[in-house]
XYZ file of C-alpha atoms in Angstrom:
683
model
C -31.753 18.260 9.451
C -29.702 15.709 7.550
C -30.824 11.877 9.602
C -28.286 10.480 12.648
C -26.413 7.498 11.914
C -26.397 4.180 14.951
C -23.737 3.333 16.534
C -24.178 0.021 14.230
C -23.960 2.553 11.024
C -20.938 2.065 8.732
C -22.392 3.508 5.614
C -21.783 7.228 4.887
C -20.590 7.827 8.386
C -17.103 8.599 8.652
C -15.031 9.198 11.625
C -14.541 13.045 11.794
C -11.176 14.369 11.271
C -8.475 14.644 14.759
C -6.362 18.100 15.470
C -4.943 18.943 12.386
C -6.424 18.222 9.758
C -4.572 15.154 8.978
C -5.880 11.956 10.316
C -8.924 10.891 11.253
C -10.225 9.946 15.216
C -10.400 6.434 13.273
C -12.133 3.717 10.586
C -13.294 0.509 9.693
C -11.703 -1.794 10.775
C -13.285 -4.768 8.736
C -15.166 -7.392 10.190
C -15.313 -5.397 13.198
C -17.031 -1.548 11.712
C -15.858 2.035 12.668
C -13.769 2.477 15.193
C -12.250 5.715 17.114
C -8.578 5.208 17.129
C -8.610 4.457 20.885
C -11.041 1.800 21.479
C -8.546 -0.491 18.659
C -6.677 -3.117 18.926
C -4.862 -2.780 15.973
C -2.170 0.378 14.575
C -4.728 2.040 12.435
C -4.327 5.274 10.539
C -6.760 6.722 8.152
C -5.619 10.122 6.164
C -7.794 12.051 5.662
C -8.645 13.863 2.111
C -7.288 17.028 3.692
C -3.608 15.279 3.075
C -4.237 13.715 -0.609
C -4.742 17.625 -1.760
C -1.720 19.132 0.471
C 0.552 16.765 -0.851
C -0.551 16.687 -4.194
C -0.531 13.033 -3.962
C -0.956 12.018 -6.989
C -0.764 8.123 -6.840
C -1.631 6.041 -3.698
C 2.686 5.188 -2.781
C 2.065 9.071 -2.455
C -0.253 9.078 0.564
C 1.667 5.930 2.652
C 4.700 8.081 2.273
C 3.415 8.977 5.886
C 3.460 6.431 6.955
C 6.474 4.884 8.827
C 5.834 1.556 8.167
C 4.868 0.961 5.030
C 7.376 1.740 2.076
C 6.476 1.071 -2.088
C 8.078 -1.306 -3.605
C 7.789 -0.581 -7.247
C 8.891 2.741 -8.583
C 6.515 5.900 -9.417
C 5.936 4.853 -13.119
C 6.665 2.011 -13.410
C 2.539 0.581 -13.769
C 1.622 -0.583 -10.644
C 1.562 0.541 -7.634
C 2.817 -2.355 -4.576
C 2.890 -1.659 -1.120
C 4.612 -3.133 1.412
C 3.690 -2.930 5.320
C 5.785 -4.485 8.366
C 7.524 -5.684 5.386
C 5.261 -7.870 3.771
C 3.877 -7.155 -0.007
C 0.194 -6.073 -0.474
C -1.363 -6.387 -4.327
C -3.493 -4.793 -5.182
C -6.639 -6.384 -4.469
C -5.259 -5.834 -1.280
C -7.088 -2.294 -1.290
C -10.330 -1.834 -0.955
C -13.729 0.560 -1.785
C -15.608 0.786 1.196
C -14.139 -2.331 3.054
C -15.168 -4.088 -0.101
C -12.019 -5.972 -1.448
C -11.079 -7.127 -5.465
C -11.890 -4.233 -7.153
C -9.165 -3.128 -8.130
C -6.536 -4.813 -10.309
C -3.414 -5.119 -10.638
C -1.991 -1.844 -12.507
C -2.444 1.645 -11.127
C -5.073 2.824 -9.181
C -5.676 6.459 -11.282
C -9.260 7.597 -8.768
C -7.230 8.956 -5.886
C -9.297 11.884 -6.740
C -12.661 9.919 -5.589
C -11.419 8.964 -2.203
C -12.306 11.222 0.852
C -10.588 8.152 3.279
C -7.358 6.280 3.276
C -7.397 3.002 6.033
C -5.020 1.395 6.616
C -4.738 -1.547 9.399
C -1.027 -2.510 10.431
C -0.433 -6.048 10.022
C -2.330 -9.412 9.881
C -5.881 -8.773 9.319
C -7.359 -12.412 8.892
C -10.517 -12.430 10.842
C -11.396 -8.530 10.257
C -11.280 -8.939 5.964
C -11.154 -12.627 5.890
C -7.857 -14.408 2.598
C -6.468 -11.617 0.394
C -7.482 -12.354 -3.217
C -3.460 -11.916 -3.795
C -2.422 -14.008 -0.851
C -1.493 -10.219 1.088
C -1.307 -10.692 4.646
C 1.196 -7.696 6.272
C -1.835 -5.378 6.237
C -4.726 -4.137 4.446
C -5.292 -0.500 2.704
C -9.673 0.863 2.748
C -10.413 3.418 0.845
C -13.494 5.218 1.242
C -14.538 7.441 -1.482
C -16.251 11.200 -1.704
C -20.138 11.583 -0.606
C -22.401 14.376 -1.151
C -21.796 16.625 1.372
C -24.815 18.895 3.190
C -23.086 21.983 1.577
C -22.745 22.154 -1.582
C -19.252 21.045 -2.482
C -18.169 23.038 -6.042
C -13.493 22.652 -6.390
C -11.204 23.437 -10.434
C -8.468 21.686 -9.160
C -4.811 22.349 -11.738
C -1.357 20.856 -11.891
C 1.644 20.630 -12.583
C 4.883 18.530 -11.707
C 7.772 18.279 -13.347
C 8.895 18.120 -15.808
C 5.992 18.692 -18.577
C 2.529 16.992 -16.209
C -0.153 19.256 -16.816
C -3.663 18.579 -14.547
C -6.956 19.417 -13.987
C -9.620 17.776 -11.806
C -12.740 19.047 -11.001
C -15.252 17.742 -7.754
C -18.912 18.429 -7.915
C -21.579 17.450 -6.126
C -24.777 18.075 -4.078
C -27.157 16.951 -1.224
C -31.076 17.465 -2.032
C -34.199 17.144 0.112
C -36.335 17.767 3.600
C -33.321 16.033 5.245
C -31.023 16.240 2.515
C -31.625 12.457 2.218
C -30.140 12.619 -1.500
C -26.876 12.522 -2.763
C -24.436 13.153 -5.484
C -21.294 13.994 -6.064
C -18.577 14.045 -9.502
C -14.579 14.256 -10.027
C -13.501 13.569 -12.919
C -9.687 13.849 -13.630
C -7.647 14.774 -17.185
C -3.190 15.032 -17.393
C -0.665 14.227 -19.551
C 2.255 15.519 -20.584
C 6.213 14.440 -19.505
C 7.455 13.040 -15.891
C 10.506 13.461 -14.141
C 12.401 10.972 -16.007
C 14.242 10.765 -19.315
C 11.967 9.641 -22.180
C 9.430 9.027 -20.301
C 5.610 10.392 -20.313
C 2.259 9.711 -18.672
C -1.446 10.233 -19.717
C -4.650 9.411 -17.203
C -8.067 10.323 -17.238
C -10.486 9.554 -14.859
C -14.254 9.608 -13.756
C -15.288 9.048 -11.136
C -19.957 9.276 -9.677
C -21.345 8.840 -6.150
C -25.136 8.905 -5.841
C -26.151 7.591 -2.076
C -29.505 7.722 -0.122
C -30.096 8.803 3.562
C -33.173 7.651 4.897
C -34.377 7.893 8.515
C -33.651 3.994 8.748
C -32.366 3.255 5.782
C -28.697 4.137 3.243
C -27.513 2.983 -0.178
C -25.035 4.744 -2.212
C -23.902 3.629 -5.572
C -20.158 3.442 -7.091
C -18.967 4.167 -11.216
C -15.862 4.645 -11.200
C -13.093 4.461 -14.889
C -10.603 5.406 -15.887
C -7.979 4.996 -19.112
C -4.755 5.494 -19.413
C -1.270 5.556 -20.833
C 1.563 5.132 -20.472
C 5.313 5.801 -22.288
C 8.600 4.365 -21.350
C 7.740 2.205 -18.591
C 10.859 2.568 -15.195
C 12.575 -0.394 -15.272
C 12.916 -3.178 -12.625
C 16.380 -4.602 -12.719
C 18.063 -7.901 -11.660
C 21.337 -7.909 -10.420
C 23.488 -10.673 -12.424
C 23.747 -13.011 -9.328
C 28.856 -12.425 -11.034
C 28.774 -9.270 -9.432
C 30.523 -9.295 -6.753
C 28.658 -5.507 -5.212
C 25.450 -3.271 -5.831
C 26.779 -0.667 -9.331
C 26.182 2.501 -8.079
C 22.795 5.027 -8.497
C 23.059 6.409 -11.760
C 21.142 10.197 -12.689
C 17.508 9.463 -11.077
C 16.066 10.495 -14.605
C 17.422 8.486 -16.330
C 15.866 5.501 -18.013
C 17.524 3.052 -19.708
C 14.716 0.961 -20.931
C 13.531 1.189 -24.479
C 11.194 3.854 -25.165
C 8.531 2.360 -26.416
C 7.706 0.070 -23.536
C 4.912 0.773 -22.014
C 1.912 0.436 -20.498
C -1.799 1.319 -22.031
C -6.197 -0.042 -21.612
C -9.055 0.330 -18.886
C -9.983 -0.134 -15.702
C -13.955 0.068 -13.796
C -15.806 -0.470 -10.825
C -19.618 -0.151 -10.388
C -21.001 -0.564 -6.711
C -23.726 -1.268 -5.095
C -24.550 -0.619 -0.770
C -27.121 -0.528 1.462
C -27.951 -0.872 5.041
C -31.144 -1.103 7.160
C -31.145 -0.245 10.376
C -33.746 -2.941 11.956
C -34.045 -1.703 15.886
C -31.768 1.321 17.281
C -29.654 -2.074 18.264
C -29.457 -3.494 14.873
C -28.182 -2.900 11.602
C -28.158 -5.173 8.836
C -26.205 -4.087 5.462
C -25.135 -5.621 2.229
C -23.899 -5.402 -0.976
C -22.004 -5.786 -4.228
C -19.492 -4.608 -6.608
C -18.356 -5.833 -10.004
C -15.338 -4.880 -11.345
C -13.449 -5.233 -15.270
C -10.495 -3.703 -17.444
C -8.219 -4.843 -20.251
C -4.671 -4.046 -19.888
C -1.516 -4.367 -22.575
C 1.514 -3.735 -21.663
C 5.476 -3.759 -23.326
C 7.427 -4.598 -20.287
C 11.786 -5.176 -20.413
C 12.751 -5.967 -16.764
C 16.759 -5.480 -17.574
C 19.527 -7.450 -16.382
C 22.323 -5.341 -14.579
C 24.908 -7.594 -16.215
C 28.401 -6.152 -14.819
C 29.468 -3.118 -12.230
C 30.455 -1.025 -15.721
C 26.462 -0.544 -15.791
C 25.321 -2.896 -18.832
C 22.381 -4.081 -18.763
C 20.834 -6.732 -21.048
C 16.743 -8.314 -21.345
C 14.642 -9.334 -23.506
C 11.382 -7.260 -24.079
C 7.887 -9.116 -24.142
C 4.438 -7.760 -24.591
C 1.143 -8.964 -22.596
C -2.731 -8.903 -22.918
C -4.805 -9.238 -19.559
C -7.910 -8.809 -18.732
C -9.622 -9.072 -15.334
C -13.857 -10.382 -14.704
C -13.567 -9.463 -10.493
C -17.802 -9.714 -8.930
C -17.483 -9.402 -4.542
C -20.387 -9.796 -2.887
C -21.197 -9.115 1.768
C -23.681 -9.633 3.714
C -24.071 -8.800 7.133
C -25.517 -7.597 10.873
C -23.762 -5.696 13.887
C -25.678 -5.835 17.745
C -25.031 -3.342 20.588
C -26.303 -4.871 22.981
C -26.269 -4.540 26.381
C -27.160 -7.714 29.659
C -26.648 -6.192 32.548
C -23.274 -4.093 32.355
C -21.859 -5.735 29.336
C -21.491 -4.431 26.296
C -21.335 -6.160 23.564
C -20.811 -5.193 19.882
C -21.944 -8.454 17.924
C -20.754 -8.177 14.363
C -21.562 -11.303 10.985
C -20.599 -11.230 7.840
C -20.057 -13.945 5.375
C -17.864 -12.657 2.127
C -17.783 -14.047 -1.351
C -15.649 -13.578 -4.432
C -14.588 -14.714 -7.220
C -11.971 -13.309 -10.268
C -11.632 -14.291 -13.847
C -7.646 -13.629 -15.540
C -7.365 -14.080 -19.341
C -3.942 -13.750 -20.506
C -2.320 -12.916 -23.441
C 1.801 -13.016 -24.083
C 4.130 -12.230 -27.395
C 8.463 -12.702 -26.158
C 10.387 -10.431 -28.502
C 14.295 -10.359 -29.497
C 16.784 -9.160 -27.183
C 17.821 -5.342 -26.420
C 20.670 -3.909 -23.975
C 21.593 -1.017 -22.536
C 23.713 0.997 -19.160
C 22.024 2.226 -16.430
C 24.707 4.872 -17.032
C 25.184 6.040 -20.810
C 21.677 4.365 -21.764
C 21.637 3.661 -25.308
C 18.355 3.600 -27.599
C 17.115 0.285 -28.785
C 16.046 -0.585 -32.469
C 11.735 -0.513 -32.154
C 10.279 -4.087 -31.719
C 6.701 -5.139 -33.257
C 4.689 -7.488 -31.019
C 1.198 -8.816 -32.186
C -1.120 -9.650 -29.209
C -2.824 -12.898 -29.203
C -6.815 -12.609 -28.165
C -6.395 -12.845 -24.544
C -7.587 -16.296 -23.244
C -8.934 -18.032 -19.383
C -5.795 -18.566 -17.220
C -7.448 -18.346 -14.277
C -10.417 -18.756 -12.364
C -10.324 -17.936 -8.546
C -13.770 -17.720 -6.124
C -12.965 -16.648 -2.372
C -15.845 -17.616 0.410
C -15.890 -16.539 4.104
C -18.268 -16.043 7.255
C -16.466 -15.041 10.111
C -18.027 -13.464 14.165
C -17.001 -10.907 16.656
C -17.654 -10.167 20.348
C -16.274 -6.860 22.172
C -16.813 -7.922 25.231
C -16.506 -3.463 26.742
C -17.259 -2.120 30.480
C -16.299 -0.378 33.240
C -17.361 2.295 30.691
C -15.166 0.529 28.754
C -12.353 1.007 30.166
C -11.973 -2.897 29.654
C -12.770 -4.225 25.539
C -12.141 -8.090 24.702
C -12.442 -8.799 21.594
C -12.521 -12.985 19.946
C -13.941 -14.199 16.361
C -13.625 -17.118 14.213
C -13.729 -16.303 11.015
C -14.393 -19.618 8.134
C -12.197 -19.375 5.048
C -13.235 -21.321 1.818
C -10.306 -20.958 -1.832
C -11.326 -23.112 -4.068
C -8.419 -22.255 -7.798
C -8.734 -23.949 -11.531
C -5.877 -22.696 -14.243
C -6.774 -23.318 -17.710
C -4.241 -24.227 -20.329
C -4.325 -20.385 -22.523
C -4.493 -23.299 -26.227
C -7.215 -26.348 -25.280
C -8.769 -23.985 -22.505
C -9.006 -26.981 -20.886
C -8.043 -27.515 -17.072
C -4.361 -28.106 -15.828
C -5.742 -27.577 -12.031
C -7.688 -27.468 -9.351
C -7.610 -26.567 -5.808
C -9.697 -26.344 -3.651
C -9.577 -26.178 0.716
C -10.874 -24.363 3.328
C -9.740 -22.659 7.852
C -11.094 -21.861 10.519
C -9.057 -19.013 11.727
C -9.080 -17.650 15.487
C -8.396 -14.381 16.551
C -8.020 -11.858 21.114
C -8.051 -8.621 21.237
C -7.929 -6.765 24.479
C -7.847 -2.757 25.008
C -7.439 -0.909 28.450
C -8.165 2.084 29.787
C -5.376 3.192 33.125
C -6.946 6.504 31.983
C -8.931 7.769 29.912
C -6.449 9.184 27.994
C -4.748 6.158 27.276
C -4.949 3.122 25.886
C -3.433 0.009 26.017
C -4.363 -2.882 23.634
C -2.623 -6.352 21.958
C -3.545 -8.769 20.132
C -3.630 -12.378 18.406
C -4.643 -12.629 14.504
C -3.820 -15.320 11.612
C -2.862 -14.079 8.202
C -4.115 -15.982 5.405
C -1.961 -17.499 2.182
C -3.788 -20.019 -0.363
C -2.124 -23.718 0.232
C -1.533 -25.867 -2.218
C -1.441 -29.904 -3.521
C 1.372 -31.447 -4.020
C 2.266 -32.153 -7.210
C 4.288 -35.935 -8.087
C 7.810 -34.359 -7.969
C 7.451 -35.317 -4.303
C 7.056 -38.212 -1.577
C 3.201 -37.080 -0.719
C 1.799 -35.974 -4.006
C -1.487 -35.523 -3.687
C -2.058 -34.446 -0.485
C -3.995 -31.177 0.404
C -2.463 -28.551 2.381
C -5.601 -26.100 3.252
C -4.867 -21.353 3.716
C -0.862 -21.064 4.771
C -1.453 -19.558 8.703
C 0.993 -17.037 9.474
C 0.399 -15.336 12.662
C 0.979 -12.506 15.080
C 1.773 -11.339 18.299
C 0.887 -7.703 18.954
C 0.771 -5.226 22.148
C 0.869 -1.873 21.750
C -0.245 1.724 24.202
C -1.827 5.246 22.866
C -1.782 8.212 24.700
C -4.407 11.215 23.759
C -2.729 14.205 24.950
C -6.425 16.644 23.072
C -4.602 17.584 19.896
C -1.900 15.330 19.373
C -1.201 11.537 19.643
C 1.008 8.835 19.775
C 1.384 6.008 19.529
C 3.612 3.126 19.974
C 3.298 -1.225 18.551
C 5.416 -4.684 19.183
C 5.057 -6.843 17.201
C 6.355 -10.578 16.080
C 4.532 -12.443 13.035
C 5.729 -15.489 11.290
C 4.883 -16.574 8.525
C 5.606 -20.610 6.823
C 7.282 -20.657 4.428
C 7.712 -23.985 2.126
C 10.414 -26.316 1.429
C 11.516 -29.331 1.537
C 12.697 -32.339 3.332
C 15.007 -35.119 2.046
C 13.317 -38.626 1.357
C 14.145 -41.543 -0.888
C 12.959 -42.052 -3.298
C 11.715 -38.014 -3.459
C 11.018 -35.246 -1.377
C 8.551 -34.603 1.306
C 6.712 -31.154 0.637
C 5.897 -29.693 3.489
C 5.329 -25.177 4.981
C 8.022 -25.620 8.357
C 10.326 -22.696 6.519
C 9.558 -19.734 8.491
C 9.279 -16.343 8.158
C 9.783 -14.131 11.054
C 9.400 -10.294 11.115
C 9.584 -8.711 14.708
C 9.023 -4.644 14.930
C 8.678 -1.617 17.094
C 6.705 1.492 15.616
C 5.846 4.459 16.451
C 3.391 6.579 14.606
C 2.465 10.532 16.160
C -0.204 12.959 14.968
C -2.066 16.045 14.703
C -0.710 20.095 16.656
C 1.872 19.846 19.329
C 0.928 23.307 18.884
C -2.073 25.629 17.369
C -0.903 26.263 13.638
C 1.925 23.462 14.840
C 1.424 20.099 12.856
C 3.708 17.173 13.492
C 3.157 13.803 11.432
C 4.451 10.687 10.658
C 7.199 8.177 13.037
C 9.486 5.464 13.007
C 9.595 2.099 11.998
C 12.549 -0.797 13.522
C 12.577 -4.081 12.198
C 14.585 -7.213 12.809
C 13.249 -9.602 10.035
C 14.848 -12.813 9.711
C 14.522 -16.076 7.789
C 14.585 -17.813 11.181
C 14.367 -21.622 9.419
C 15.268 -22.248 5.312
C 15.591 -25.017 3.160
C 18.382 -26.922 4.109
C 19.343 -24.674 7.082
C 21.408 -22.269 4.295
C 19.943 -19.185 5.187
C 19.269 -19.523 9.071
C 19.216 -15.980 10.407
C 19.840 -13.941 6.879
C 18.001 -10.557 6.734
C 14.479 -10.993 4.863
C 14.757 -9.774 1.023
C 14.045 -6.197 0.017
C 12.924 -5.285 4.126
C 15.291 -2.482 5.636
C 16.373 -2.186 9.359
C 14.504 0.655 10.372
C 12.058 3.790 7.868
C 11.230 6.823 8.900
C 9.100 9.961 7.449
C 8.108 12.673 9.425
C 6.835 15.698 8.355
C 6.097 18.871 10.094
C 3.286 21.971 9.147
C 3.136 25.431 10.502
C 1.493 27.532 9.313
C 2.979 31.231 9.517
C 2.463 34.701 12.096
C 3.937 37.405 9.503
C 1.343 35.602 6.713
C -1.553 35.122 6.948
C -2.760 31.515 4.628
C 0.996 30.835 4.321
C 1.990 27.025 5.318
C 5.340 25.801 4.962
C 6.177 22.110 5.008
C 8.682 20.288 4.808
C 8.814 15.994 5.383
C 12.567 13.620 6.040
C 11.936 10.143 4.368
C 15.137 7.441 5.988
C 15.307 4.481 4.942
C 17.876 1.907 6.083
C 19.674 -0.611 4.842
C 18.628 -3.883 2.985
C 19.433 -7.050 0.919
C 18.397 -7.692 -2.116
C 18.597 -11.315 -1.849
C 17.700 -14.043 0.024
C 21.957 -14.709 0.701
C 22.162 -11.706 1.898
C 25.906 -10.708 -0.731
C 24.157 -8.107 -2.343
C 23.429 -4.640 0.044
C 21.316 -1.724 -0.858
C 22.515 1.241 0.901
C 21.179 3.619 3.664
C 18.796 6.391 2.219
C 17.242 10.115 2.819
C 15.114 11.886 1.427
C 13.454 15.723 1.668
C 11.127 17.386 0.376
C 10.106 21.066 1.208
C 6.853 22.643 0.112
C 4.204 25.778 0.767
C 0.753 26.777 0.647
C -1.376 29.469 0.464
C -4.409 29.785 1.028
C -6.471 33.708 0.467
C -10.476 35.543 0.172
C -11.418 35.408 -4.019
C -11.252 38.588 -5.268
C -14.411 37.411 -7.570
C -16.618 35.332 -5.256
C -15.195 35.420 -1.374
C -14.054 31.824 -0.957
C -10.777 30.110 -0.836
C -7.908 30.033 -3.219
C -5.281 27.484 -2.230
C -2.164 26.967 -4.391
C 0.289 24.923 -3.560
C 4.163 24.205 -4.179
C 6.442 21.439 -3.408
C 9.616 20.091 -4.212
C 11.193 15.856 -3.615
C 13.852 15.234 -3.091
C 14.966 18.491 -2.863
C 19.555 17.230 -2.323
C 18.248 15.329 -5.791
C 19.495 11.708 -3.889
C 20.444 9.453 -6.467
C 19.502 5.795 -4.766
C 18.465 1.908 -5.104
C 15.431 0.652 -3.784
C 14.524 -2.158 -3.147
C 11.502 -4.815 -4.824
C 10.871 -7.481 -2.209
C 11.818 -9.586 -4.968
C 15.317 -12.067 -5.374
C 18.040 -9.715 -6.313
C 15.640 -7.064 -8.358
C 16.164 -3.183 -7.893
C 14.686 0.346 -8.815
C 15.910 4.089 -8.713
C 14.695 6.719 -6.432
C 12.786 9.272 -8.253
C 14.723 12.134 -8.222
C 13.900 16.394 -7.607
C 10.396 15.784 -8.655
C 7.865 19.502 -8.645
C 5.153 19.529 -8.015
C 2.561 22.614 -8.012
C -1.243 23.065 -7.870
C -4.410 25.369 -7.036
C -8.209 24.164 -6.227
C -11.063 27.058 -6.948
C -13.410 26.633 -5.035
C -16.687 28.415 -6.194
């Protein structure tokens, strides 16, 4: 039998799946370690590998589409992924591997087939994870990488996506030793072919190797990930000309009006080493480190929609970006009793350092039309070698104590994190430093869970989110003043009810984010962070089995996001950029009683109207999308093991609609009707 991992251990210990298999009963909550959903004073959802496979997810947003609190700020084939949680953009470096952040670049995440769990914390999390490398505050996404199972794994999945994207994924793994101490697992994926959009293709090659050791008191794991990809024809992120009276109607979802020679190519490499030691039954110490490096070359065109007829203008450019990041963590977890009171004490310290090198060449203007695209003459753009432009460092240490009483019916968590930030910029010609920043701040948090009934949790939290501050320049009276990390504040209350095989959660939150403004003065204005954006919302989530064979996943999010304090009060009270007032995502699965192994699936997604500009001049109309699918599992005639065939249609009605990117006057086109098919063979 495998060795048992104690409650203070995290490495290799993932909470079991909940009824229905689509989500887990809990997940990692940053500094606090593994927590069950009912014992977590935050809104946490952990999506399982089963959901990823059955959704036929190719990208991280294909998984997050099941969450009504999460949107996507970029189209699928633009070379980047940028979720939006509770109205705040989330960069890729806010996506972690096994709790280690900053090991992903700011382009596509291409190793989804190596992921066992996708854990989403909705809301501010400064105490839990520290300041994000890209200043994201709305939440955190943690990817738990696959480990060898106790039973051998050997699976081959073939896939097809319209119009001609074929692929294959190999997943093999096994454990060895008397107690199955040693594990190895490999995941490899290859995809190539045309996408659902005109003049667009994608090629992907990814590999992930996971090694681990699970001893009686020691656990060690090592992950090596590599991918290289090439996308030809990047989807457009469009800017609305301010002279427009309204947003032009959305064109056909397959239209492609960027130059067909735009594209992105490059590689990403990540290595991560982790270890845990159970010093006693109540004390576990842990540590680890990771390294990330990539090189991405892009040929980009971001059109401006010039008039109501859909004419566009753009100045293409080429860029080369190279990143080198490393991150380290160390800490301990203690579980002790002091009389009738139980303490879960957690401490960790983390360091992240990132270096960016860039080069860029600008081309000549091109024109097209969103309704009747016109080809653009090819432009050869040579790129010089990339030179260092930025060097950033985040160093923090946090401590928290969860005090529990009355058989965990009351749990109070108090904690604080010290966050230190250093940043420097460099002249890309001379290499000389052009500016530097260094500051630190304390960030406390408080949280409470009360269980009036065994299956009911009522919770509340007050927690901060951190973003890099600034040093005031010489255009203001208070030049030289150092602003430490900006602190956003979240207050949240909620209730969770576990009905046995079905769980419902309700959360209400209020987030205040400081904003930069200048205060009038003579002879110069004064720089201030007294501006404010305010996001208030209510989230309803459901997951599990309503009855045997009928599963439900999703919910609704209602948000009132306002610019509450703006420059000279010009936009006070107006809605924040790109945030719909309502989001709905509700999916269902039904195991048919008339055909054994046949499951029918459906999903409805709705986004309310949104404003893509701070002045609220333009409106993006509300839209609704329906997805349908089916899968069939049967025993293989060769070895008796299950074969699973899946088929799905996204955007069944082939609706055309615009989406917002969260940036001023920027919009992009929603995906057209898309067909997905895959077959998994087990050996």
